Short mmCIF file of C-alpha atoms and ligand atoms in Angstrom, two decimals:
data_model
loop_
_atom_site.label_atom_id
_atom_site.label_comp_id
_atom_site.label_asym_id
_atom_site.label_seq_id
_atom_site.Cartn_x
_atom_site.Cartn_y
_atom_site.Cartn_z
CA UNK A 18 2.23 14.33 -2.76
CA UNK A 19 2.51 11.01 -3.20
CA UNK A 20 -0.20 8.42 -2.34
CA UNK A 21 0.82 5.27 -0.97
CA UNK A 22 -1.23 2.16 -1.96
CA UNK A 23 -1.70 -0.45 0.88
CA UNK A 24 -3.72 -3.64 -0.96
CA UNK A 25 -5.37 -7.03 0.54
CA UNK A 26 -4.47 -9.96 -1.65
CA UNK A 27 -7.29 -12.45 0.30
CA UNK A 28 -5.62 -15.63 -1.63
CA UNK A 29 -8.57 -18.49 -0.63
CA UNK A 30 -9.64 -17.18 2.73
CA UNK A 31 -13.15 -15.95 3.43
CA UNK A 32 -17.09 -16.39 3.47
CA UNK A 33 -19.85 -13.70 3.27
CA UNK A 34 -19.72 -13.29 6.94
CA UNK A 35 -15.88 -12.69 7.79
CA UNK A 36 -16.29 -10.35 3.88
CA UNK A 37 -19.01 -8.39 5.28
CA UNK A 38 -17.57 -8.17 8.87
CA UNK A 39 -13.59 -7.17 7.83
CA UNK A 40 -15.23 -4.60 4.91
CA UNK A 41 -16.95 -2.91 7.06
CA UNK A 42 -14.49 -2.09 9.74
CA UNK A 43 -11.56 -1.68 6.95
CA UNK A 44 -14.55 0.87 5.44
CA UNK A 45 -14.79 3.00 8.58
CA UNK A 46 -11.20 2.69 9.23
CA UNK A 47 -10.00 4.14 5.98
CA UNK A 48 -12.25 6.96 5.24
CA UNK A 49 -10.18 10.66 4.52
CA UNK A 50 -6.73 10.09 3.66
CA UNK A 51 -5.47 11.95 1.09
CA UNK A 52 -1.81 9.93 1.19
CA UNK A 53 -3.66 6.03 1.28
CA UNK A 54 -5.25 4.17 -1.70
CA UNK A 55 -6.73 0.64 -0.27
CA UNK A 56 -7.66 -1.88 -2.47
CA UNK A 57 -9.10 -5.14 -1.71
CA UNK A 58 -8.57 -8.43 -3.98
CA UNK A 59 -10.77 -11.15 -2.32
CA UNK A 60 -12.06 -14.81 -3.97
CA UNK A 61 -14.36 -14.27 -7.32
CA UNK A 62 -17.26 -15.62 -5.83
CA UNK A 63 -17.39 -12.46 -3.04
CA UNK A 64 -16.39 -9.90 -5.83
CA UNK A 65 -20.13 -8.87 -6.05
CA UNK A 66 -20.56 -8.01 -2.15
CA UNK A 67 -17.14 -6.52 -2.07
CA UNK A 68 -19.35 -4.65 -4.64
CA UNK A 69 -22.20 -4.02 -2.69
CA UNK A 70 -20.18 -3.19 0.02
CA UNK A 71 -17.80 -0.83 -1.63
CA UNK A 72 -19.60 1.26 -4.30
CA UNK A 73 -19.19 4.22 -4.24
CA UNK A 74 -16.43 4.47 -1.24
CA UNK A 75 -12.78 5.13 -2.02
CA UNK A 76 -12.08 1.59 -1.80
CA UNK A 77 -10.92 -0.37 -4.48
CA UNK A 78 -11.21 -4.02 -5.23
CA UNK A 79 -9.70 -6.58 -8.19
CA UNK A 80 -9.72 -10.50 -9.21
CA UNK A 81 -6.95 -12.49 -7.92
CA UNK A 82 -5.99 -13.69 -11.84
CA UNK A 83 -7.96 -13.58 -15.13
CA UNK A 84 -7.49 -15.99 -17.92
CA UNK A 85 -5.59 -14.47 -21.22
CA UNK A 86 -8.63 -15.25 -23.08
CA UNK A 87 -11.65 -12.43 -23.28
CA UNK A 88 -14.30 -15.67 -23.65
CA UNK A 89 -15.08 -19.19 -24.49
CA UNK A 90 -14.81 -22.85 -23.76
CA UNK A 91 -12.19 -22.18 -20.74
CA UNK A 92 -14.46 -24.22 -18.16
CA UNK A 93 -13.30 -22.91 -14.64
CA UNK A 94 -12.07 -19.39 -15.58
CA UNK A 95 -12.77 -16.39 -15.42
CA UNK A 96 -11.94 -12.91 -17.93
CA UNK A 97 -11.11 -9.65 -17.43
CA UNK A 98 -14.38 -8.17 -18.85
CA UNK A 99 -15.94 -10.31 -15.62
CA UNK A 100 -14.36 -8.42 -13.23
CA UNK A 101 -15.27 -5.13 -14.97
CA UNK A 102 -18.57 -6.28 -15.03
CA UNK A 103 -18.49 -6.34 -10.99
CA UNK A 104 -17.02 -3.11 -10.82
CA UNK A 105 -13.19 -4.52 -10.48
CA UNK A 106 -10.45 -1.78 -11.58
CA UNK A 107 -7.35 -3.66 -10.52
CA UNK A 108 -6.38 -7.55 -10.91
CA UNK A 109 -2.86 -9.39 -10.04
CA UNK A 110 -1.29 -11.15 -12.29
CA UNK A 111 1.89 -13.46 -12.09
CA UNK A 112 1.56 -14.11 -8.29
CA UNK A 113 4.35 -16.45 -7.28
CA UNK A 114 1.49 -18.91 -6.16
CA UNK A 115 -0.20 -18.75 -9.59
CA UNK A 116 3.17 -19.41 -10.75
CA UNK A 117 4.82 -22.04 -8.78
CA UNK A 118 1.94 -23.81 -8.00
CA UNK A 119 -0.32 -23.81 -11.43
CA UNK A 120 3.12 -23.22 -13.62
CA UNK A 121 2.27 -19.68 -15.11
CA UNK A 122 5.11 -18.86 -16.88
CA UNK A 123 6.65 -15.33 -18.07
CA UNK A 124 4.36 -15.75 -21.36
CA UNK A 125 1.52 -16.27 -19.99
CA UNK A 126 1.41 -14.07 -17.38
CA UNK A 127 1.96 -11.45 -20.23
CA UNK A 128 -0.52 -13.03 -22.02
CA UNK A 129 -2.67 -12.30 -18.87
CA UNK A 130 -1.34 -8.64 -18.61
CA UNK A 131 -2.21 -7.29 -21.97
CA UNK A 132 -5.93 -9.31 -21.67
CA UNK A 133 -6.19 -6.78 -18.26
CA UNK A 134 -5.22 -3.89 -19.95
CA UNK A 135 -7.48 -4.90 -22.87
CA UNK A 136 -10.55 -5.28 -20.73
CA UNK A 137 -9.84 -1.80 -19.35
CA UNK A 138 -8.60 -3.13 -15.96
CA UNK A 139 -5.09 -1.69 -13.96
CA UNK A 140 -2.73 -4.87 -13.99
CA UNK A 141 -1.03 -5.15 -10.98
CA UNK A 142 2.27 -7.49 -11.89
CA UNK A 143 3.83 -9.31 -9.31
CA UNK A 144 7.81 -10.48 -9.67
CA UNK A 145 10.04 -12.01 -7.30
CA UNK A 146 12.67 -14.31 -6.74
CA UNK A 147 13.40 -17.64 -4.74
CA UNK A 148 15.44 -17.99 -2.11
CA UNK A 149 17.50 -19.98 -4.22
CA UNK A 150 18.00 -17.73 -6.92
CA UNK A 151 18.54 -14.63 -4.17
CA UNK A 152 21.24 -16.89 -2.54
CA UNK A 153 22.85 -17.08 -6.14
CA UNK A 154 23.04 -13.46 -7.06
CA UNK A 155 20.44 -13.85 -9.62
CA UNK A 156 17.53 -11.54 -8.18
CA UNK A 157 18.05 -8.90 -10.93
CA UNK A 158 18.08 -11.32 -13.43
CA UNK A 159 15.08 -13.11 -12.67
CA UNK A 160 12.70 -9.81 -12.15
CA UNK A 161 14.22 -8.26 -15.54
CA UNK A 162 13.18 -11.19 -17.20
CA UNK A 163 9.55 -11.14 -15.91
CA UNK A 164 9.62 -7.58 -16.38
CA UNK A 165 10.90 -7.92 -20.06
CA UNK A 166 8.34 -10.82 -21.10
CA UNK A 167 5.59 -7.94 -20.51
CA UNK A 168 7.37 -4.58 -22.07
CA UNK A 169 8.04 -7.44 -24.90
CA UNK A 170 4.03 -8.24 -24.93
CA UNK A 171 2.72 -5.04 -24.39
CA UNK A 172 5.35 -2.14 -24.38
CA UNK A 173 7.09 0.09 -21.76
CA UNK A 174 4.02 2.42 -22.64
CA UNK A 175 1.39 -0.02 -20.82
CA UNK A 176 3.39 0.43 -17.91
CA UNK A 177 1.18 3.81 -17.16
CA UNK A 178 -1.72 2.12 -16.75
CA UNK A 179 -0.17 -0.71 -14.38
CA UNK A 180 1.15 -1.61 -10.83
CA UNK A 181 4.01 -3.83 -10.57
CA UNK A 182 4.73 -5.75 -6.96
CA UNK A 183 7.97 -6.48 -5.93
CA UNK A 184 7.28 -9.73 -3.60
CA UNK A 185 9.95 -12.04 -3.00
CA UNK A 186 8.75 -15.53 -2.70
CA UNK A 187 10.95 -16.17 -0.09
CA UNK A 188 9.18 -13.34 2.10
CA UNK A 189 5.29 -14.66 1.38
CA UNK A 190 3.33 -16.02 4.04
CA UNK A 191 7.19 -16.53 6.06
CA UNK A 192 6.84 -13.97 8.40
CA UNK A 193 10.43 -13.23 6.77
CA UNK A 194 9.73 -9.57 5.33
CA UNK A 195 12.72 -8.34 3.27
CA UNK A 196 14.59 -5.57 5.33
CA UNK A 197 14.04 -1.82 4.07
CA UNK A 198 17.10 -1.84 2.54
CA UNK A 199 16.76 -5.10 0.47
CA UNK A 200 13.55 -4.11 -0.81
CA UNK A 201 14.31 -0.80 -1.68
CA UNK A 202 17.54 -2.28 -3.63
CA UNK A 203 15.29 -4.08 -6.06
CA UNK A 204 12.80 -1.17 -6.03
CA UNK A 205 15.50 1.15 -7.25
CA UNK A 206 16.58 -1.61 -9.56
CA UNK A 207 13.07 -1.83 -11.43
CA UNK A 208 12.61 1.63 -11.58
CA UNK A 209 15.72 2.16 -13.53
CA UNK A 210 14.83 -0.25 -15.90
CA UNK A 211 12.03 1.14 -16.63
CA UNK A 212 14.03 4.47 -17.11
CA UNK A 213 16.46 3.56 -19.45
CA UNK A 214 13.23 3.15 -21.56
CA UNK A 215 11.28 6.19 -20.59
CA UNK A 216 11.72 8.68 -17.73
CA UNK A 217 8.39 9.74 -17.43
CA UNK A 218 6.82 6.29 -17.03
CA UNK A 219 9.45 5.42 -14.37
CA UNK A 220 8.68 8.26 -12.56
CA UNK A 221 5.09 8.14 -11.93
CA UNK A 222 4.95 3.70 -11.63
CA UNK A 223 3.87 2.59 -9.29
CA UNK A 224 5.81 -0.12 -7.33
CA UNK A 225 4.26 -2.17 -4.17
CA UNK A 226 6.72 -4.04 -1.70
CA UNK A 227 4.94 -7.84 -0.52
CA UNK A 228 6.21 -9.85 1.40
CA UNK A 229 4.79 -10.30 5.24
CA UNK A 230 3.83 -6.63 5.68
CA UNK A 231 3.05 -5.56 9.09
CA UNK A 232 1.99 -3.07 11.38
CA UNK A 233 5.40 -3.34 12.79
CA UNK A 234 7.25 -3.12 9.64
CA UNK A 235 4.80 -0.92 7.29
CA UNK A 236 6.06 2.47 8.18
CA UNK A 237 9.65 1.77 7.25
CA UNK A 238 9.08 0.32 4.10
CA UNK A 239 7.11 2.52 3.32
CA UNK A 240 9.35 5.71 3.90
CA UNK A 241 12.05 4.07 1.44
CA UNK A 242 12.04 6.44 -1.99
CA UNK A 243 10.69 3.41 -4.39
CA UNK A 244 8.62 1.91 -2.27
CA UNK A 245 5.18 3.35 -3.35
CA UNK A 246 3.01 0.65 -0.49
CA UNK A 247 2.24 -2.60 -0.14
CA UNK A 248 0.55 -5.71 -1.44
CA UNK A 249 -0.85 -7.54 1.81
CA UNK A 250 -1.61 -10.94 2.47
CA UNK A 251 -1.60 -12.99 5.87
CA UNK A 252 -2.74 -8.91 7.95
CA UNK A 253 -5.25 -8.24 4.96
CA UNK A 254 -7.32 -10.99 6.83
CA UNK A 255 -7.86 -9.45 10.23
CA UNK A 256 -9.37 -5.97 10.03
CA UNK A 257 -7.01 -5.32 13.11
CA UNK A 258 -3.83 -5.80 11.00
CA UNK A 259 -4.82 -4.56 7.86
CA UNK A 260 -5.60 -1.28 9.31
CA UNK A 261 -2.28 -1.17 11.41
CA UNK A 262 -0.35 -0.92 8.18
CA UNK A 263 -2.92 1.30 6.45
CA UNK A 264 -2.28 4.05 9.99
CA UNK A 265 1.39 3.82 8.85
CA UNK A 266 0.10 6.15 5.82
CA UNK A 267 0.04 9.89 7.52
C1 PEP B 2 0.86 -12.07 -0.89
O1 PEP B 2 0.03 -12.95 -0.83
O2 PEP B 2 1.01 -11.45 -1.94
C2 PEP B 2 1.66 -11.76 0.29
C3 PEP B 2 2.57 -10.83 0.20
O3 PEP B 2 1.39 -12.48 1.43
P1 PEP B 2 1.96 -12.20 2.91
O4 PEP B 2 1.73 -10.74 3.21
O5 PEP B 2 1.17 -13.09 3.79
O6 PEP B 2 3.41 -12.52 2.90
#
């Protein structure tokens, strides 16, 4: 059967109270279901009660970003061996907002790929076009090459240890959510890529629609052939919401 994934990307929302109050209702609400993997990624400084919270549950939790580098004089960052170290076994890299708005490039968010897989932690790579370059035909163009900076880095072989997340920027935080059909069109498109290089890989990948994921809209995205979940921002916030989308999983 295959499991969907429904994950929280938290972005810089939160304090120990709203953590402790949303885990432990997403906790109760998630328990025994064989189809639904939940993961959580919340702000570093909560990672250890996410921690506390979590262990030993089948919830998961990850960083938001790591820095390429496994240690040193990188005031302000944090590595992947970190995030092991509080129990993390996902992270996201490449997020549009890590890219548009603190210029990560294709480099180094390969750079910041292979330093996940290095510290033993699932990448989960996010790719996605702008409006503008949807509106110009060049949405295939743009994920291949954010896709290809990472096979280039780290080989189509890495790819069965990682998540990739199809978000398009134009659909975060916009309350515009790409139709089924859109979505799956790229889906499809990323999973052929991946097997024109190897079949098996392509097969079992693992690839997460974002984009203002709802309640509402969950169930039909979800029930497209590529789409393998979602990756959750604005409804990871509310308890309410988050588990609306994760009761779309049956
Ligand atoms: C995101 O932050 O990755 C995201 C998809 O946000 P939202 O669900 O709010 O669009």
């Amino acid at each position: 059967m295959r499991r969907i994934m429904v994950a929280g990307n938290w972005k810089m929302h939160g304090s120990q109270t709203m953590v402790r109050s949303l885990l432990e209702s997403v906790l109760a609400g998630t328990r025994d279901n064989a189809a639904l993997d939940v993961a959580v990624f919340p702000p570093f400084p909560y990672l250890p009660l996410v921690q506390s919270l979590a262990a030993g549950s089948p919830l998961a939790w990850g960083g938001q970003n790591l820095n390429p580098h496994a240690q040193g004089a990188h005031t302000g960052e944090v590595s992947g061996s970190m995030l092991t170290d509080f129990g993390c076994r996902y992270v996201l890299v490449g997020h549009s907002e890590r890219r548009a708005i603190y210029g990560e490039g294709n480099a180094d968010v390969a750079a910041r790929y292979q330093a996940a897989q290095e510290a033993g932690l699932v990448p989960v790579l996010c790719v996605g076009e702008t409006i503008e370059q949807r509106e110009a035909g060049k949405t295939e163009q743009i994920v291949a090459a954010q896709i290809d900076a990472v096979l280039a880095e780290s080989g189509v072989q890495s790819f069965g240890e990682a998540i990739v997340a199809y978000e398009p920027v134009w659909a975060i935080g916009t309350g515009l959510t790409a139709t089924p059909e859109q979505a799956q069109a790229v889906h499809a498109f990323i999973r052929d890529k991946f097997a024109a290089l190897d079949g098996t890989i392509a097969g079992q990948l693992r690839i997460l629609y974002g984009g203002s994921v709802k309640g509402s809209n969950a169930a039909d995205l979800f029930a497209r052939n590529d789409i393998d979940g979602g990756l959750v921002g604005g409804a990871s916030l509310t308890a309410e919401d988050f588990l609306a989308i994760c009761r779309c999983v049956i």
